[in-house]
């Protein structure tokens, strides 16, 4: 090993100044890598499968303007904040190869302990996230070819944890990644190319998309806040000094080269996938882009396998500060293949990853908690501390405006950290009713795995969570949710149905214009959506409900109980016979003679008449939204009135 003892070394502290730089003790190899290799370490961190889902986690809640502007600003601000930390690497004549060393040198022992605690929690949660991501990618491959329930997500998480442990034992430190960075880049490119090509292909086929930010004003506020916080996580590791420790002298100059590479060449693939994915699928884009795309099974399998293997390598990068601490603490020196060192890595790193894997399998909905820890650790480490440490270290060399600028950054990102933490706590609170340990092993419906017992209404095969799309309560594979006329993939925001048959809105309107009615050129519904009972109708009723079959069903129009003798069921919705009528003229309709748009029922006569008035259905969509809101308010009032007075 190199640099395992404290040494003196000449280094550049600032322009025109040369000092003997003290290098702290470490069991890991430092000052050995080119700036280009370090640049690929940084780029690997931002081009992983999780970050490549930003079309769903950032663009969907922020929209085109907010998403594009936000990503551009996040790129510039992150480069600036990382540059501040990089320039302090040799501050005060000492090499700060750990983030906690730099904070401790500037602030004191308490800051050292606080920074180490924040960094450890941050990196531990990131590691758990990569294990869950790797397990999910592995399961996605499995369900592409096996239509059974023998293997559950915790099983795949355990397999992913085993792979991560083997890799951690075989690769002793960051500098040893070498060829693995090339392999990681290949995996990233496979994932990126597949995602871009399949998303672009789907985008060309889709005639219309909805880019509107969904939700109530209050929910929008929280989701936008959370998405804005996610922007700060894109380019930041919370471990920049540890990565910079591996670069050759001059460390500041070479690290700046690596950062410029990361924020130019390295960021382009992420931006391309983000924008193309959102363009193709709009507000229905999945947070894991491969869940939205359609294409050959072998191509999707290849992309998921690449995501799995690349996640294993990414985890090793983010776990390296913990490995370095354990190796240095227990004095691991000498050959990496020595039996003593190999045994130590098996015990120490294997134990660490065993705990991480167990927690990941126990709580596969850990993403909610990761958002919280990111808010209270990633933002402070990357932005608040970076600006304040630079301000404190360079106090005598900064003018008044520069000092004010750093304080503005400290205050702004402190407020963002608090807001992101509040949004994360709210998310945890909202989702808490769905939290179950070892969720995928339970037969009850759970947060991320609802629908594993559901069957697609188009092909009648099992629908798994990563491929589930629910339209009016009816489950479909995303690849099966197509227009019956042109076979193009539909989105929830751009489909219409006639007697249970799906159409894209352009062809729904075009076919009417060509024929003047809905009775011609419409394919006969070979498999109406009401042919089979929905999961809601086949669930086992309670003992009391069993005595009065159907008492659990509520009318979609009036929200009151529907009993079997008066029930009509269409598209998974229950109605009283008296409520199953045209919403425009009150005309009686039947399951074989109705039209539906955005969940609102019409008779065919008035549906055609309303189209003729405007030449499109846009005004009906707005009207449907108003009617749904009014119905929801009425249902809420009825529920309040039903509560007995105490």
XYZ file of C-alpha atoms in Angstrom:
646
model
C 0.000 0.000 0.000
C 1.031 3.605 -0.496
C 0.776 6.492 1.937
C -0.074 4.408 4.948
C 1.762 6.704 7.318
C 1.746 10.463 7.911
C 4.117 12.096 5.443
C 5.277 15.517 4.296
C 4.779 16.337 0.642
C 5.142 19.481 -1.435
C 1.833 20.656 -2.815
C 0.096 23.718 -4.255
C -2.019 25.482 -1.631
C -2.739 28.522 -3.749
C -1.288 30.214 -6.759
C 2.305 31.205 -6.137
C 2.507 29.463 -2.737
C 4.239 26.136 -1.992
C 4.165 24.365 1.356
C 5.042 20.963 2.724
C 1.704 19.181 2.829
C 1.021 16.772 5.679
C -0.700 13.569 4.539
C -2.737 11.767 7.218
C -2.583 8.045 7.940
C -4.707 5.801 5.738
C -4.740 2.121 4.857
C -5.947 2.920 1.335
C -3.987 3.935 -1.713
C -4.022 7.657 -2.465
C -2.455 10.102 -4.973
C -2.175 7.386 -7.628
C -4.994 8.005 -10.129
C -5.159 10.249 -13.162
C -7.770 12.985 -13.288
C -9.470 11.037 -16.083
C -10.011 7.964 -13.882
C -11.357 10.167 -11.076
C -13.677 11.814 -13.615
C -15.136 8.402 -14.442
C -15.667 7.671 -10.740
C -17.703 10.878 -10.510
C -19.555 10.186 -13.765
C -20.428 6.637 -12.686
C -22.152 8.108 -9.634
C -24.502 10.300 -11.689
C -25.270 7.866 -14.521
C -26.784 5.040 -12.500
C -30.238 3.550 -12.939
C -31.744 5.564 -10.070
C -30.582 8.950 -11.339
C -31.539 7.981 -14.905
C -35.136 7.893 -13.631
C -35.211 11.653 -13.142
C -37.722 12.006 -15.981
C -40.213 10.590 -13.464
C -38.904 11.935 -10.148
C -37.972 15.451 -11.315
C -39.668 16.278 -14.623
C -43.140 14.926 -13.779
C -43.591 17.056 -10.628
C -41.842 20.134 -12.073
C -43.004 20.093 -15.707
C -40.990 21.202 -18.724
C -40.100 24.716 -17.584
C -39.399 23.888 -13.944
C -37.574 20.657 -14.813
C -35.306 22.056 -17.518
C -34.487 25.267 -15.639
C -34.044 23.321 -12.416
C -31.617 20.803 -13.915
C -29.558 23.528 -15.588
C -29.356 25.507 -12.345
C -28.602 22.366 -10.329
C -25.727 21.587 -12.692
C -24.179 25.039 -12.318
C -24.709 25.311 -8.555
C -23.411 21.796 -7.903
C -20.253 22.442 -9.930
C -19.687 25.615 -7.925
C -20.250 23.909 -4.543
C -18.007 20.954 -5.406
C -15.292 23.317 -6.627
C -15.339 25.089 -3.252
C -14.681 21.807 -1.422
C -12.036 20.732 -3.952
C -10.087 23.978 -3.482
C -9.870 23.368 0.287
C -8.274 19.940 -0.101
C -4.817 21.175 0.943
C -5.939 24.066 3.103
C -3.632 24.988 5.979
C -0.732 22.850 4.788
C -2.557 19.545 5.401
C -4.065 17.051 2.970
C -7.760 16.580 3.903
C -8.511 13.158 2.439
C -11.806 12.795 4.338
C -14.734 15.187 4.556
C -14.767 14.936 8.358
C -11.042 15.806 8.464
C -11.697 19.049 6.586
C -14.656 20.019 8.799
C -12.723 19.133 11.946
C -9.703 21.168 10.856
C -11.837 24.270 10.228
C -14.393 24.019 13.059
C -13.023 21.631 15.671
C -13.644 18.180 17.123
C -17.417 18.502 17.489
C -17.801 19.369 13.818
C -15.610 16.369 12.965
C -17.993 14.013 14.815
C -21.148 15.683 13.454
C -19.886 15.598 9.862
C -18.866 11.951 10.166
C -22.295 11.065 11.550
C -24.119 12.887 8.748
C -21.855 11.377 6.113
C -22.138 7.849 7.469
C -25.958 7.957 7.593
C -26.095 9.509 4.120
C -23.811 6.911 2.543
C -25.432 4.008 4.413
C -28.878 4.950 3.082
C -27.461 5.391 -0.424
C -25.927 1.910 -0.171
C -29.270 0.448 0.907
C -30.879 2.229 -2.029
C -28.443 0.641 -4.470
C -29.088 -2.811 -2.992
C -32.850 -2.323 -3.391
C -32.340 -0.989 -6.921
C -30.133 -3.947 -7.846
C -32.667 -6.376 -6.380
C -35.543 -4.681 -8.211
C -33.659 -4.818 -11.518
C -32.945 -8.504 -10.970
C -36.592 -9.186 -10.199
C -37.634 -7.251 -13.319
C -35.563 -9.692 -15.388
C -37.149 -12.644 -13.597
C -40.768 -11.576 -14.177
C -40.100 -10.925 -17.851
C -39.681 -14.665 -18.349
C -41.411 -16.335 -15.382
C -45.105 -15.890 -14.616
C -45.063 -17.247 -11.073
C -44.616 -16.004 -7.522
C -41.849 -18.323 -6.371
C -39.233 -15.570 -6.086
C -40.021 -12.365 -4.187
C -38.234 -9.031 -4.001
C -36.473 -9.789 -0.671
C -34.982 -12.890 -2.310
C -33.526 -10.777 -5.109
C -32.306 -8.172 -2.616
C -30.444 -10.957 -0.799
C -28.850 -12.061 -4.090
C -27.880 -8.448 -4.838
C -26.342 -8.093 -1.372
C -24.278 -11.247 -1.953
C -22.943 -9.879 -5.259
C -22.066 -6.577 -3.571
C -20.210 -8.409 -0.788
C -18.171 -10.501 -3.220
C -17.261 -7.381 -5.188
C -16.330 -5.459 -2.018
C -14.060 -8.260 -0.830
C -12.284 -8.484 -4.193
C -11.760 -4.734 -4.767
C -9.839 -3.280 -1.782
C -10.148 0.466 -2.459
C -11.294 3.140 -4.940
C -8.034 3.235 -6.890
C -8.337 -0.518 -7.489
C -11.557 -0.036 -9.489
C -9.531 0.598 -12.659
C -11.001 -1.641 -15.338
C -14.267 -1.882 -13.411
C -14.950 1.762 -14.235
C -14.786 0.836 -17.924
C -17.164 -2.061 -17.285
C -19.501 0.267 -15.370
C -19.435 2.741 -18.252
C -20.396 -0.032 -20.695
C -23.310 -1.068 -18.466
C -24.414 2.568 -18.182
C -24.276 3.016 -21.954
C -26.364 -0.123 -22.505
C -28.997 1.131 -20.084
C -28.902 4.649 -21.571
C -29.116 3.537 -25.221
C -31.961 1.097 -24.535
C -33.880 3.679 -22.524
C -33.439 6.411 -25.156
C -34.241 4.222 -28.174
C -37.313 2.523 -26.685
C -38.642 5.749 -25.155
C -38.165 7.637 -28.434
C -39.896 4.807 -30.302
C -42.870 4.954 -27.934
C -42.892 8.741 -28.119
C -43.188 8.737 -31.903
C -46.145 6.335 -31.704
C -47.982 8.341 -29.052
C -50.221 10.985 -30.620
C -50.854 13.107 -27.542
C -49.294 13.490 -24.111
C -50.239 15.156 -20.865
C -47.511 17.282 -19.264
C -49.740 18.860 -16.642
C -48.513 18.689 -13.041
C -50.958 16.425 -11.226
C -52.536 16.817 -7.790
C -54.233 19.330 -5.533
C -52.530 22.682 -4.815
C -51.291 21.381 -1.441
C -49.984 18.085 -2.805
C -48.325 19.947 -5.695
C -46.513 22.153 -3.186
C -45.054 19.143 -1.391
C -44.172 17.203 -4.543
C -42.512 20.247 -6.116
C -40.518 20.801 -2.924
C -39.408 17.167 -2.877
C -38.505 17.306 -6.587
C -36.488 20.503 -6.069
C -34.597 18.747 -3.288
C -33.994 15.775 -5.604
C -32.278 18.152 -8.013
C -29.573 18.745 -5.404
C -28.926 14.995 -5.112
C -28.214 14.469 -8.830
C -24.557 15.442 -8.952
C -23.478 15.194 -5.333
C -21.903 12.371 -3.373
C -21.224 13.877 0.061
C -17.760 12.302 -0.210
C -15.818 14.552 -2.602
C -12.625 14.750 -0.448
C -12.470 10.936 -0.309
C -12.605 10.772 -4.104
C -10.136 13.627 -4.462
C -7.700 11.765 -2.202
C -7.040 9.279 -5.009
C -5.981 11.835 -7.630
C -2.343 12.590 -8.422
C -0.590 15.867 -7.668
C -1.405 18.647 -8.206
C -4.609 17.517 -6.523
C -6.621 20.725 -6.825
C -5.847 21.294 -10.499
C -6.470 17.669 -11.447
C -9.675 17.504 -9.410
C -11.023 20.581 -11.169
C -10.379 18.847 -14.510
C -12.352 15.845 -13.279
C -15.229 18.067 -12.111
C -15.372 19.921 -15.436
C -15.551 16.546 -17.224
C -18.339 15.360 -14.907
C -20.456 18.479 -15.400
C -20.059 18.601 -19.201
C -19.499 15.262 -20.924
C -20.640 13.198 -17.943
C -23.946 14.993 -17.486
C -25.126 14.768 -21.112
C -26.367 11.129 -21.008
C -28.396 11.811 -17.857
C -30.000 14.907 -19.383
C -30.737 13.065 -22.648
C -32.520 10.201 -20.891
C -34.381 12.585 -18.586
C -35.745 14.815 -21.349
C -36.504 12.066 -23.896
C -38.228 9.926 -21.259
C -40.461 12.810 -20.174
C -41.174 13.801 -23.776
C -42.280 10.249 -24.584
C -44.540 9.548 -21.603
C -45.414 12.910 -20.063
C -46.910 12.926 -16.588
C -47.289 9.118 -16.599
C -43.505 8.555 -16.771
C -42.317 5.947 -14.255
C -39.601 6.763 -11.719
C -37.762 3.730 -13.128
C -37.837 4.461 -16.860
C -37.670 0.809 -17.951
C -41.118 0.374 -16.376
C -42.579 2.744 -18.988
C -40.877 1.550 -22.166
C -42.166 -1.143 -24.490
C -39.927 -3.342 -26.591
C -38.459 -6.822 -27.079
C -38.098 -8.842 -23.889
C -34.416 -9.586 -24.469
C -33.638 -5.873 -24.858
C -35.415 -4.970 -21.620
C -33.738 -7.915 -19.897
C -30.313 -6.737 -21.098
C -30.964 -3.216 -19.802
C -32.140 -4.509 -16.420
C -29.121 -6.801 -16.068
C -26.898 -3.817 -16.882
C -28.697 -1.760 -14.219
C -28.145 -4.572 -11.703
C -24.412 -4.931 -12.351
C -23.795 -1.191 -12.553
C -25.567 -0.732 -9.208
C -23.130 -3.203 -7.623
C -20.176 -1.089 -8.793
C -21.849 2.179 -7.731
C -22.442 0.824 -4.245
C -18.724 0.097 -3.864
C -17.913 3.737 -4.605
C -20.319 5.062 -1.994
C -19.285 2.453 0.584
C -15.549 3.196 0.214
C -15.383 5.809 3.045
C -16.751 3.207 5.461
C -14.313 0.584 4.196
C -11.417 3.036 4.521
C -12.394 3.826 8.098
C -12.494 0.143 9.089
C -9.254 -0.725 7.285
C -7.378 2.234 8.800
C -8.863 1.757 12.266
C -7.705 -1.857 12.470
C -4.370 -1.288 10.729
C -4.862 -3.339 7.567
C -1.518 -3.117 5.747
C 0.470 -5.182 3.269
C -0.758 -7.227 0.328
C -4.477 -7.132 -0.385
C -4.413 -10.893 -1.013
C -2.749 -11.734 2.300
C -4.889 -14.213 4.234
C -5.167 -11.846 7.222
C -6.358 -8.940 5.061
C -8.689 -11.106 3.018
C -10.242 -12.555 6.182
C -10.694 -9.069 7.640
C -12.497 -7.826 4.523
C -14.766 -10.861 4.549
C -15.696 -10.225 8.176
C -15.846 -6.409 8.172
C -17.241 -5.635 4.733
C -19.341 -8.783 4.600
C -20.868 -7.888 7.961
C -21.550 -4.294 6.916
C -23.270 -5.383 3.703
C -25.166 -8.147 5.506
C -26.713 -5.517 7.789
C -27.416 -3.233 4.818
C -29.007 -6.088 2.866
C -31.142 -7.211 5.803
C -32.484 -3.683 6.304
C -33.118 -3.336 2.569
C -35.059 -6.612 2.430
C -36.888 -5.785 5.658
C -37.951 -2.344 4.461
C -38.041 -2.293 0.632
C -40.029 0.981 0.820
C -36.891 2.629 2.231
C -37.071 5.337 -0.443
C -39.315 7.500 1.748
C -36.713 7.455 4.516
C -33.894 8.016 2.030
C -35.571 11.279 1.011
C -35.533 12.380 4.626
C -31.909 11.446 5.296
C -30.922 13.100 2.021
C -32.613 16.311 3.151
C -30.775 16.361 6.485
C -27.406 15.097 5.223
C -26.754 15.495 1.473
C -27.857 19.135 1.283
C -25.910 20.190 4.413
C -22.754 18.329 3.352
C -22.739 19.487 -0.262
C -24.044 23.050 -0.102
C -24.326 24.458 3.426
C -20.976 23.203 4.721
C -19.223 23.821 1.406
C -20.138 27.517 1.362
C -19.603 28.119 5.075
C -16.285 26.250 5.232
C -14.963 28.222 2.256
C -16.185 31.468 3.828
C -14.488 30.654 7.138
C -11.252 29.375 5.572
C -10.876 32.302 3.140
C -12.373 34.988 5.358
C -9.402 37.332 5.046
C -9.268 37.023 1.242
C -12.961 37.606 0.466
C -14.521 40.994 -0.192
C -17.866 42.085 1.227
C -19.926 40.920 -1.773
C -18.251 37.495 -1.806
C -18.962 37.026 1.889
C -22.586 38.047 1.358
C -22.879 35.574 -1.539
C -21.715 32.661 0.613
C -24.137 33.601 3.398
C -27.014 33.780 0.907
C -26.159 30.224 -0.176
C -25.983 29.022 3.428
C -29.398 30.494 4.288
C -31.082 29.375 1.045
C -29.927 25.757 1.268
C -30.695 25.628 4.985
C -34.292 26.572 4.171
C -34.350 24.016 1.343
C -33.063 21.339 3.711
C -35.853 22.080 6.195
C -38.517 22.173 3.462
C -37.283 18.894 1.952
C -37.283 17.247 5.385
C -40.888 18.357 5.988
C -41.955 17.049 2.567
C -40.226 13.718 3.295
C -41.907 13.408 6.714
C -45.278 14.065 5.075
C -44.566 11.366 2.489
C -43.672 8.899 5.235
C -46.876 9.809 7.079
C -49.058 9.389 3.973
C -47.486 6.050 3.058
C -47.224 4.713 6.602
C -50.513 2.804 6.386
C -48.972 0.691 3.600
C -45.696 -0.076 5.359
C -45.105 -3.766 6.036
C -41.804 -5.455 6.770
C -40.682 -7.952 4.135
C -43.513 -6.449 2.074
C -43.265 -8.647 -1.014
C -43.357 -11.827 1.060
C -46.808 -11.005 2.392
C -49.955 -11.938 0.506
C -51.684 -8.704 1.452
C -51.487 -5.697 -0.772
C -48.482 -3.574 0.057
C -46.999 -0.336 -1.029
C -44.689 -1.101 -3.932
C -46.004 -4.483 -4.905
C -49.750 -4.064 -5.234
C -51.134 -6.047 -8.119
C -48.943 -9.144 -8.139
C -52.144 -11.243 -8.127
C -53.876 -9.157 -10.805
C -54.381 -10.240 -14.404
C -54.088 -8.012 -17.454
C -57.474 -7.600 -19.146
C -55.882 -7.677 -22.598
C -53.723 -10.816 -22.384
C -54.990 -12.328 -19.070
C -51.442 -12.831 -17.778
C -50.198 -11.729 -14.371
C -49.412 -8.024 -14.059
C -46.372 -7.255 -11.904
C -45.804 -3.834 -10.296
C -43.075 -2.691 -12.661
C -45.408 -3.193 -15.627
C -48.801 -2.340 -14.069
C -51.079 0.345 -15.455
C -54.527 0.744 -13.927
C -57.244 2.440 -15.982
C -60.480 3.047 -14.095
C -59.459 0.289 -11.697
C -58.799 -2.225 -14.486
C -55.222 -3.617 -14.610
C -53.205 -3.756 -17.835
C -49.629 -4.383 -18.784
C -48.199 -1.096 -20.043
C -47.400 -2.885 -23.302
C -51.030 -4.093 -23.612
C -52.634 -0.696 -22.981
C -53.096 0.111 -26.686
C -55.563 1.673 -29.059
C -57.671 -1.092 -30.596
C -57.572 0.724 -33.957
C -53.920 1.756 -34.492
C -52.284 -0.382 -31.757
C -50.300 2.610 -30.478
C -49.442 2.652 -26.783
C -51.893 4.719 -24.742
C -51.387 6.887 -21.683
C -53.912 7.460 -18.920
C -54.175 11.042 -20.132
C -55.003 10.262 -23.766
C -57.424 7.371 -24.074
C -61.153 6.914 -24.576
C -63.294 3.810 -24.261
C -66.480 2.689 -25.951
C -68.275 -0.290 -24.442
C -65.040 -1.414 -22.830
C -62.888 -1.107 -25.981
C -59.876 1.237 -25.774
C -59.001 3.927 -28.325
C -56.539 6.788 -28.552
C -58.365 10.104 -28.629
C -57.251 11.099 -32.162
C -58.652 7.899 -33.681
C -61.726 8.047 -31.462
C -62.475 11.471 -32.916
C -61.317 10.551 -36.450
C -63.546 7.493 -36.671
C -66.549 9.555 -35.651
C -65.736 12.264 -38.203
C -65.489 9.643 -40.937
C -68.751 7.852 -40.115
C -70.855 10.446 -38.295
C -71.700 7.988 -35.539
C -70.181 5.488 -33.156
C -71.956 2.504 -34.670
C -69.642 2.062 -37.685
C -65.977 1.169 -38.041
C -65.694 0.414 -34.345
C -64.379 -3.024 -33.689
C -66.715 -5.257 -31.785
C -65.487 -5.743 -28.271
C -64.106 -9.254 -28.358
C -63.328 -9.097 -24.682
C -65.346 -6.456 -22.814
C -63.810 -5.285 -19.586
C -66.789 -6.605 -17.659
C -66.424 -10.208 -18.810
C -64.485 -11.063 -15.696
C -64.986 -9.894 -12.131
C -62.360 -7.462 -10.910
C -60.127 -8.246 -7.939
C -62.288 -5.875 -5.911
C -65.357 -8.019 -6.670
C -63.617 -11.330 -5.985
C -62.120 -10.393 -2.646
C -63.261 -12.401 0.338
C -65.957 -10.432 2.172
C -66.106 -10.111 5.923
C -68.485 -12.348 7.900
C -71.025 -9.567 8.183
C -70.667 -8.564 4.553
C -71.032 -12.190 3.565
C -74.554 -12.170 4.985
C -75.483 -9.306 2.682
C -73.600 -9.990 -0.522
C -72.484 -6.791 -2.231
C -72.706 -4.406 0.724
C -69.067 -3.424 0.198
C -69.729 -1.934 -3.258
C -70.408 1.785 -3.641
C -72.087 3.507 -6.553
C -69.584 5.529 -8.598
C -72.212 8.254 -9.097
C -73.823 8.755 -5.685
C -71.261 6.939 -3.474
C -74.003 5.004 -1.671
C -74.114 1.238 -1.133
C -75.097 -0.836 -4.170
C -76.983 -4.073 -3.484
C -76.913 -6.929 -6.038
C -80.515 -6.529 -7.113
C -79.900 -2.939 -8.281
C -76.268 -3.161 -9.429
C -74.790 -2.474 -12.878
C -71.041 -2.992 -13.377
C -69.020 -1.491 -16.224
C -65.262 -0.964 -16.460
C -64.778 -2.085 -12.850
C -67.216 0.559 -11.577
C -70.489 -0.208 -9.792
C -73.679 1.823 -10.287
C -77.301 1.760 -9.173
C -79.476 1.054 -12.195
C -81.138 4.406 -11.560
C -77.747 6.173 -11.497
C -76.425 4.524 -14.659
C -77.481 7.240 -17.067
C -76.089 9.896 -19.392
C -74.446 12.658 -17.400
C -75.513 15.246 -19.998
C -79.181 14.559 -20.638
C -80.042 11.961 -18.005
C -80.898 9.484 -20.758
C -81.052 5.787 -19.792
C -78.067 3.781 -21.045
C -76.978 0.151 -20.881
C -73.627 -1.657 -20.640
C -73.859 -2.384 -24.365
C -74.807 1.149 -25.381
C -72.756 3.871 -23.668
C -69.641 6.000 -24.070
C -67.186 7.058 -21.370
C -64.626 9.836 -21.266
C -62.404 10.491 -18.211
C -64.734 8.305 -16.119
C -67.916 10.240 -17.025
C -70.801 8.373 -18.728
C -72.750 9.526 -21.798
C -75.307 8.089 -24.150
C -73.964 7.773 -27.679
C -76.384 10.381 -29.003
C -75.278 13.153 -26.656
C -71.646 12.076 -26.901
C -71.785 12.602 -30.669
C -73.746 15.851 -30.273
C -71.233 17.289 -27.805
C -68.408 16.436 -30.177
C -70.130 18.203 -33.068
C -70.487 21.382 -31.008
C -66.705 21.872 -30.559
C -65.092 19.481 -33.017
C -63.184 17.777 -30.179
C -63.625 16.434 -26.648
C -61.432 18.990 -24.878
C -64.406 20.800 -23.358
C -65.783 17.474 -22.104
C -62.491 16.710 -20.355
C -62.739 19.992 -18.453
C -66.375 19.306 -17.664
C -65.483 15.787 -16.464
C -62.893 17.204 -14.098
C -65.468 19.583 -12.586
C -68.015 16.786 -12.208
C -65.480 14.494 -10.515
C -64.551 17.246 -8.063
C -68.220 17.886 -7.276
C -68.845 14.160 -6.794
C -65.860 13.863 -4.462
C -67.093 16.820 -2.403
C -70.575 15.327 -2.186
C -69.147 11.978 -1.071
C -67.086 13.701 1.604
C -70.154 15.585 2.881
C -72.126 12.342 2.975
C -69.366 10.664 4.964
C -69.354 13.515 7.487
C -73.112 13.365 7.889
C -72.901 9.604 8.434
C -70.678 9.994 11.504
C -72.912 9.759 14.590
C -72.776 12.600 17.054
C -71.070 11.778 20.341
